[in-house]
Coordinates of C-alpha atoms in Angstrom, one line a residue:
X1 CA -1.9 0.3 -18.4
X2 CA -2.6 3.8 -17.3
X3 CA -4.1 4.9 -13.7
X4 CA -6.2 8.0 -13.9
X5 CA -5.5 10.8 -11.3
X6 CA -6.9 14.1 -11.0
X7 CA -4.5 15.8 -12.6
X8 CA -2.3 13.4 -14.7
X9 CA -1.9 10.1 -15.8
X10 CA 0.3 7.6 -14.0
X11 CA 1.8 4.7 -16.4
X12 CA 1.9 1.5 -15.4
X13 CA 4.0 -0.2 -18.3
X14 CA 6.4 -1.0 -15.9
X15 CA 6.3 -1.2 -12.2
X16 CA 5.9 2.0 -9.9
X17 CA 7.6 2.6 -6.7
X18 CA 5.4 3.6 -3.5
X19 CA 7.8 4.9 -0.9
X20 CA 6.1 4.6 2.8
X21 CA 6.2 7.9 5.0
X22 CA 5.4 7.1 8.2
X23 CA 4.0 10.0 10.3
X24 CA 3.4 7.6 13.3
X25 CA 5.4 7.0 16.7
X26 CA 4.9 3.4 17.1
X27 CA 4.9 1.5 13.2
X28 CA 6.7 -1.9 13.2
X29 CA 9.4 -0.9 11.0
X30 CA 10.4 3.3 11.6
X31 CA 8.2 4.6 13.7
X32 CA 9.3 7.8 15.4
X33 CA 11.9 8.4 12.7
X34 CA 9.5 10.5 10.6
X35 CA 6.8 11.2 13.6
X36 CA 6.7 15.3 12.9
X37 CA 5.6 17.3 9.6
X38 CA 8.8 18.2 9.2
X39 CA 11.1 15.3 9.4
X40 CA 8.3 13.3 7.3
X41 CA 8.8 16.0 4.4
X42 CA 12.6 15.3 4.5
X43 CA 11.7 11.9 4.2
X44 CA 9.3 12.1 1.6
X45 CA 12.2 14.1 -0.5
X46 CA 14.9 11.8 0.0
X47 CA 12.2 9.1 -1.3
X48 CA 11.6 10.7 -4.0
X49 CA 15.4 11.6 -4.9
X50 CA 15.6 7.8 -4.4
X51 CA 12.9 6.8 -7.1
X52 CA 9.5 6.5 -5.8
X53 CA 6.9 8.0 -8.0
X54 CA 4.1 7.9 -5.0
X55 CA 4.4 8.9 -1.9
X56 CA 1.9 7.2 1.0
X57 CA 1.3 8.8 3.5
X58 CA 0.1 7.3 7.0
X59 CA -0.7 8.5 10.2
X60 CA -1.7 5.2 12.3
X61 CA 0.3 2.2 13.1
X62 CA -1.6 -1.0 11.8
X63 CA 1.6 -3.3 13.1
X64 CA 0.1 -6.5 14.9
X65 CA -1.2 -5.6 18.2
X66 CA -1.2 -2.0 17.3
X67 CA -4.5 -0.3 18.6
X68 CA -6.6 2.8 16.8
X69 CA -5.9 6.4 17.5
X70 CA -8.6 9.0 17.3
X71 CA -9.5 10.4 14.0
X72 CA -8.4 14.5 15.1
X73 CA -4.8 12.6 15.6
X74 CA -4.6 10.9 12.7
X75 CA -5.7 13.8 10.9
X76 CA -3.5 16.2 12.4
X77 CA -0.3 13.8 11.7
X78 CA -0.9 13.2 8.4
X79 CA -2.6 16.5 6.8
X80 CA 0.1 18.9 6.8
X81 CA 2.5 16.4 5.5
X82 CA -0.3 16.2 2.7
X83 CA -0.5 19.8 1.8
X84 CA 3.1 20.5 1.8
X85 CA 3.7 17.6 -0.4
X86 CA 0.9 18.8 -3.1
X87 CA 2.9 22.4 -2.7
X88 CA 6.2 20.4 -3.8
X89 CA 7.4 21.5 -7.6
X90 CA 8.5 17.6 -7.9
X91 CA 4.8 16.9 -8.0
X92 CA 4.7 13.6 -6.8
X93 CA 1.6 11.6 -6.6
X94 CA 0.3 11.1 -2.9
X95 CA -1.5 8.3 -1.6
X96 CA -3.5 8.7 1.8
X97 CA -2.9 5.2 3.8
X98 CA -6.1 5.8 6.0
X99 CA -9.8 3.8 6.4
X100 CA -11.5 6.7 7.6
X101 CA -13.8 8.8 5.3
X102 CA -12.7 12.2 6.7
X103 CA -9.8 11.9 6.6
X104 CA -10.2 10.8 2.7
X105 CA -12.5 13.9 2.2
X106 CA -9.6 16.2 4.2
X107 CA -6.2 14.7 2.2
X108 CA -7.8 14.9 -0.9
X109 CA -9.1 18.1 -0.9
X110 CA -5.4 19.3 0.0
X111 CA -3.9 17.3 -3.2
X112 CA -3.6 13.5 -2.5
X113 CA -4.4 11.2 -5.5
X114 CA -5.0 7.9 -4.0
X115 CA -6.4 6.3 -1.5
X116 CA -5.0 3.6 0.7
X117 CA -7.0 1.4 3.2
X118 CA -6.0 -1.5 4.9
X119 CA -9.7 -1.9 5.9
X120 CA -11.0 -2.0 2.4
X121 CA -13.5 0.5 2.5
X122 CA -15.4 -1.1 5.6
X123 CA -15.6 1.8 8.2
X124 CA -19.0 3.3 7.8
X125 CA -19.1 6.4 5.2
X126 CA -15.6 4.9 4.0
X127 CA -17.9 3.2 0.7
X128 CA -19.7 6.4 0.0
X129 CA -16.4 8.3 0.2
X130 CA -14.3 6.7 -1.9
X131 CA -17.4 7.0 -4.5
X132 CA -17.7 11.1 -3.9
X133 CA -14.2 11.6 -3.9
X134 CA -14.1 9.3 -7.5
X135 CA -9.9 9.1 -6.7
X136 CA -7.8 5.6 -7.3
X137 CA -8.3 3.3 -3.9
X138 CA -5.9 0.3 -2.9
X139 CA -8.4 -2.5 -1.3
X140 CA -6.7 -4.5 1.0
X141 CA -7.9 -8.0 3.0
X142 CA -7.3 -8.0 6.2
X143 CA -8.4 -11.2 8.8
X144 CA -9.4 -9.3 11.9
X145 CA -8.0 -6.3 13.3
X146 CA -4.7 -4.9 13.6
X147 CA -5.3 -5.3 17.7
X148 CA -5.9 -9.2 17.4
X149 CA -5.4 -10.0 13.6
X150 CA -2.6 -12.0 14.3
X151 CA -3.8 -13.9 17.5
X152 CA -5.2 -17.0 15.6
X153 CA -5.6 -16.2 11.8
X154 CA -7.3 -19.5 10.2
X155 CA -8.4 -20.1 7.0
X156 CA -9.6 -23.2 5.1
X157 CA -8.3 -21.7 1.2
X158 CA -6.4 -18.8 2.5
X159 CA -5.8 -17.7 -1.5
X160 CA -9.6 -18.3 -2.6
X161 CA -10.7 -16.5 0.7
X162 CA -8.6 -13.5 0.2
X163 CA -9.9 -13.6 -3.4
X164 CA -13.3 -13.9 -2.6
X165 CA -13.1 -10.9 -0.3
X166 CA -11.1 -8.5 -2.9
X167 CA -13.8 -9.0 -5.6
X168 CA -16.7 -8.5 -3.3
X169 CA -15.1 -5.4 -2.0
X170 CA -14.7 -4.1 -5.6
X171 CA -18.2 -5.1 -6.7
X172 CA -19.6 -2.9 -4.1
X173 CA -17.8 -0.2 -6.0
X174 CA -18.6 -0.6 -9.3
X175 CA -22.6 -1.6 -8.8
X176 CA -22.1 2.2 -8.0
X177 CA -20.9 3.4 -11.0
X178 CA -16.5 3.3 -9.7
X179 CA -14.3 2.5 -12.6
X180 CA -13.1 -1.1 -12.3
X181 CA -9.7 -0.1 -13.3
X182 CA -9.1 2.8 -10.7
X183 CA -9.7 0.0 -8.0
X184 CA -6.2 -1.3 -6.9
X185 CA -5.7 -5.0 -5.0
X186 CA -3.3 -5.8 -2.1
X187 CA -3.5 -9.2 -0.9
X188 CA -2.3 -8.0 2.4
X189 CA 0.9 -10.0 3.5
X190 CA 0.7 -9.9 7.0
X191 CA -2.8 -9.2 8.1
X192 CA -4.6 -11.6 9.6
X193 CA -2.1 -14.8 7.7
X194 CA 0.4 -16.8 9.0
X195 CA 3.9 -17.2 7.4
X196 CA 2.6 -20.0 5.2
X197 CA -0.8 -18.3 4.6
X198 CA 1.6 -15.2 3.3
X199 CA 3.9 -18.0 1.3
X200 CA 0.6 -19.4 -0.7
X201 CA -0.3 -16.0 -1.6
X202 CA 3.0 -14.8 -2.8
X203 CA 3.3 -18.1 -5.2
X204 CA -0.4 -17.7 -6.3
X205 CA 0.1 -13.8 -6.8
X206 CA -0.7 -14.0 -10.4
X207 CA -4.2 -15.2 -9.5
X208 CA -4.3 -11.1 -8.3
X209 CA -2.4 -9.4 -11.4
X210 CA -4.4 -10.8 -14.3
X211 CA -7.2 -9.5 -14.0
X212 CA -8.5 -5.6 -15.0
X213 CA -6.9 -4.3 -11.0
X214 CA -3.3 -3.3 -10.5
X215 CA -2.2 -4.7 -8.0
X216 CA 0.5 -3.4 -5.2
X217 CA 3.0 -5.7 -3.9
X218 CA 3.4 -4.5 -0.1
X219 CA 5.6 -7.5 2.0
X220 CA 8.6 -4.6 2.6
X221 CA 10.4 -5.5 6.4
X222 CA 7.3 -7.7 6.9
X223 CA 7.6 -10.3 9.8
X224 CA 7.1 -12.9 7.3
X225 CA 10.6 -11.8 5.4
X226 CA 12.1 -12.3 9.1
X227 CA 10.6 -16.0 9.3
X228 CA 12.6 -17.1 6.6
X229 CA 15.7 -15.3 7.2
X230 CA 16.4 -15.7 10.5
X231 CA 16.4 -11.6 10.7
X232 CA 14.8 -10.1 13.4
X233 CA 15.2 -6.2 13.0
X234 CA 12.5 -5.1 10.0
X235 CA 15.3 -2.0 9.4
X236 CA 17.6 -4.6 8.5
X237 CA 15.5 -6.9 6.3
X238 CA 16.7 -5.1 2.6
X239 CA 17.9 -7.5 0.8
X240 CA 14.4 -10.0 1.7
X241 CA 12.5 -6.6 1.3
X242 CA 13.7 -6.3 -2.0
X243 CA 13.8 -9.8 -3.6
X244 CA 10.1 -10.1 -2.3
X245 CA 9.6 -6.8 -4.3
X246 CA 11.2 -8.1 -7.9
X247 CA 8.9 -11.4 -7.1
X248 CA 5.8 -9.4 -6.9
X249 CA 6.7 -7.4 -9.9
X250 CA 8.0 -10.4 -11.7
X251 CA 4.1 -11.5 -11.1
X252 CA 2.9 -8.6 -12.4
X253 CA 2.7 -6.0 -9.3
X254 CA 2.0 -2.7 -10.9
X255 CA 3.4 -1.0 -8.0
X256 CA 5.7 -2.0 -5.1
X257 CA 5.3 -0.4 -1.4
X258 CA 8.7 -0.3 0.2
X259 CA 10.7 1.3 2.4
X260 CA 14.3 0.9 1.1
X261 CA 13.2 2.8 -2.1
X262 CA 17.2 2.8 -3.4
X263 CA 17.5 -0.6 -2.9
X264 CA 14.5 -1.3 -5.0
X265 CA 14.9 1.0 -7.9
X266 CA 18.2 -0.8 -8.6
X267 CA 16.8 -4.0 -8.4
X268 CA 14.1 -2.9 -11.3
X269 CA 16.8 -1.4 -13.3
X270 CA 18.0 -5.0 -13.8
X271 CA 14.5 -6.3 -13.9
X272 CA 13.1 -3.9 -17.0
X273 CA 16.7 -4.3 -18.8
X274 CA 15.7 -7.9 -18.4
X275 CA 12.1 -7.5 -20.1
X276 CA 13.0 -5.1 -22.5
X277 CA 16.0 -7.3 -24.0
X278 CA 15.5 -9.2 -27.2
X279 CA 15.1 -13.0 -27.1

């Protein structure tokens, strides 16, 4: 499986690492670390040093409880982290973790590949960006907002629901003429679920990676991790980060969202020597 960029083709044979670049002051798991241009570019490189072949780039906290910032902040977080990226001689590909359609328009016109919304395309103009801009886009479900999304999340099929919502969120692409396969699925672990809403979805994941989508695993320092393990810092939830991670691609994640981008390349050395071995 191949996913058509502008300017290359990414291969999805095996999985991809996304590394997360968080150009916010207040996400769950770093924020502040990376909060300048500056600092997120170091990050970026030492991601990519690490192993990830995407970069994603975000400038608004959607952590439970977090509330919107105005679209010139967002823009003016995550924009010059964009076009210094695209000027990199690495080339990496750069993903745009935003639901608003300027913002689209603006990242991708400076180099970004992808686009990456939580929101699946539901602000107004998102839809009829996406379908102008004719780039990859990562559809996500999401119960609510991220302001209340995890007051009282309730669902009566939590895996059919979040299935149900996915395909009607792609069909309003392709009755427009979007490639099916440049439309990427995220169940969204953590949005709007609770930890055994997030459970079903992780055993059922195959329901998400057989069809014609890839899909991204994205469960890195999630809350849900901490539920199980008793650990309450996200920076310290590697090793749950991880195994979640091989899970997903085990399923048949084409590409993994993480933050401990070391930690997971390792683990997928062991996972494609696995595959690749004879029987």
């Amino acid at each position: 499986m191949q996913l058509a960029l502008h300017d290359r083709l990414l291969n999805l044979d095996r999985p991809q690492i996304m590394g997360i670049v968080n150009v916010t002051p207040d996400s769950f798991s770093d924020g502040g670390e990376h909060a300048t241009a500056d600092s997120a570019v170091a990050h970026a490189l030492k991601l990519l040093y690490e192993g990830a072949t995407i970069l994603d780039i975000g400038g608004e906290s959607t952590r439970p409880g977090a509330s919107c910032v105005s679209e010139a902040e967002e823009l003016s977080r995550v924009l010059p982290v964009v076009k210094a990226l695209a000027k990199l001689p690495e080339k990496p590909v750069i993903s745009v973790d935003t639901s608003r359609p300027q913002i689209m328009r603006e990242c991708v016109k400076a180099g970004a590949h992808l686009i990456n919304d939580v929101r699946a395309l539901t602000f107004p103009g998102a839809l009829s960006a996406a379908l102008e801009l004719n780039v990859p886009v990562i559809l996500m479900h999401m119960q609510g907002t991220p302001a209340t999304m995890q007051e009282r999340p309730s669902y009566t099929s939590v895996v059919d629901e979040v299935e149900a919502f996915l395909k009607a969120r792609s069909a309003a692409l392709t009755e427009r003429g979007f490639k099916e396969e440049n439309i990427l699925w995220d169940v969204g672990f953590g949005f709007g679920k609770s930890v055994t809403d997030n459970y079903a979805l992780l055993k059922a994941l195959r329901r998400f990676t057989q069809g014609p989508h890839p899909y991204v695993g994205a469960l890195s320092r999630k809350s849900m991790l901490g539920a199980v393990t008793g650990i309450e810092k996200p920076s310290e939830r590697v090793i749950s980060s991880v195994t979640g991670a091989i899970l997903c691609a085990e399923r048949g994640a084409k590409i993994l969202r993480v933050h401990d981008v070391k930690a997971t390349a390792e683990a997928l050395c062991v996972l494609n020597a696995m595959e690749s071995a004879p029987c």
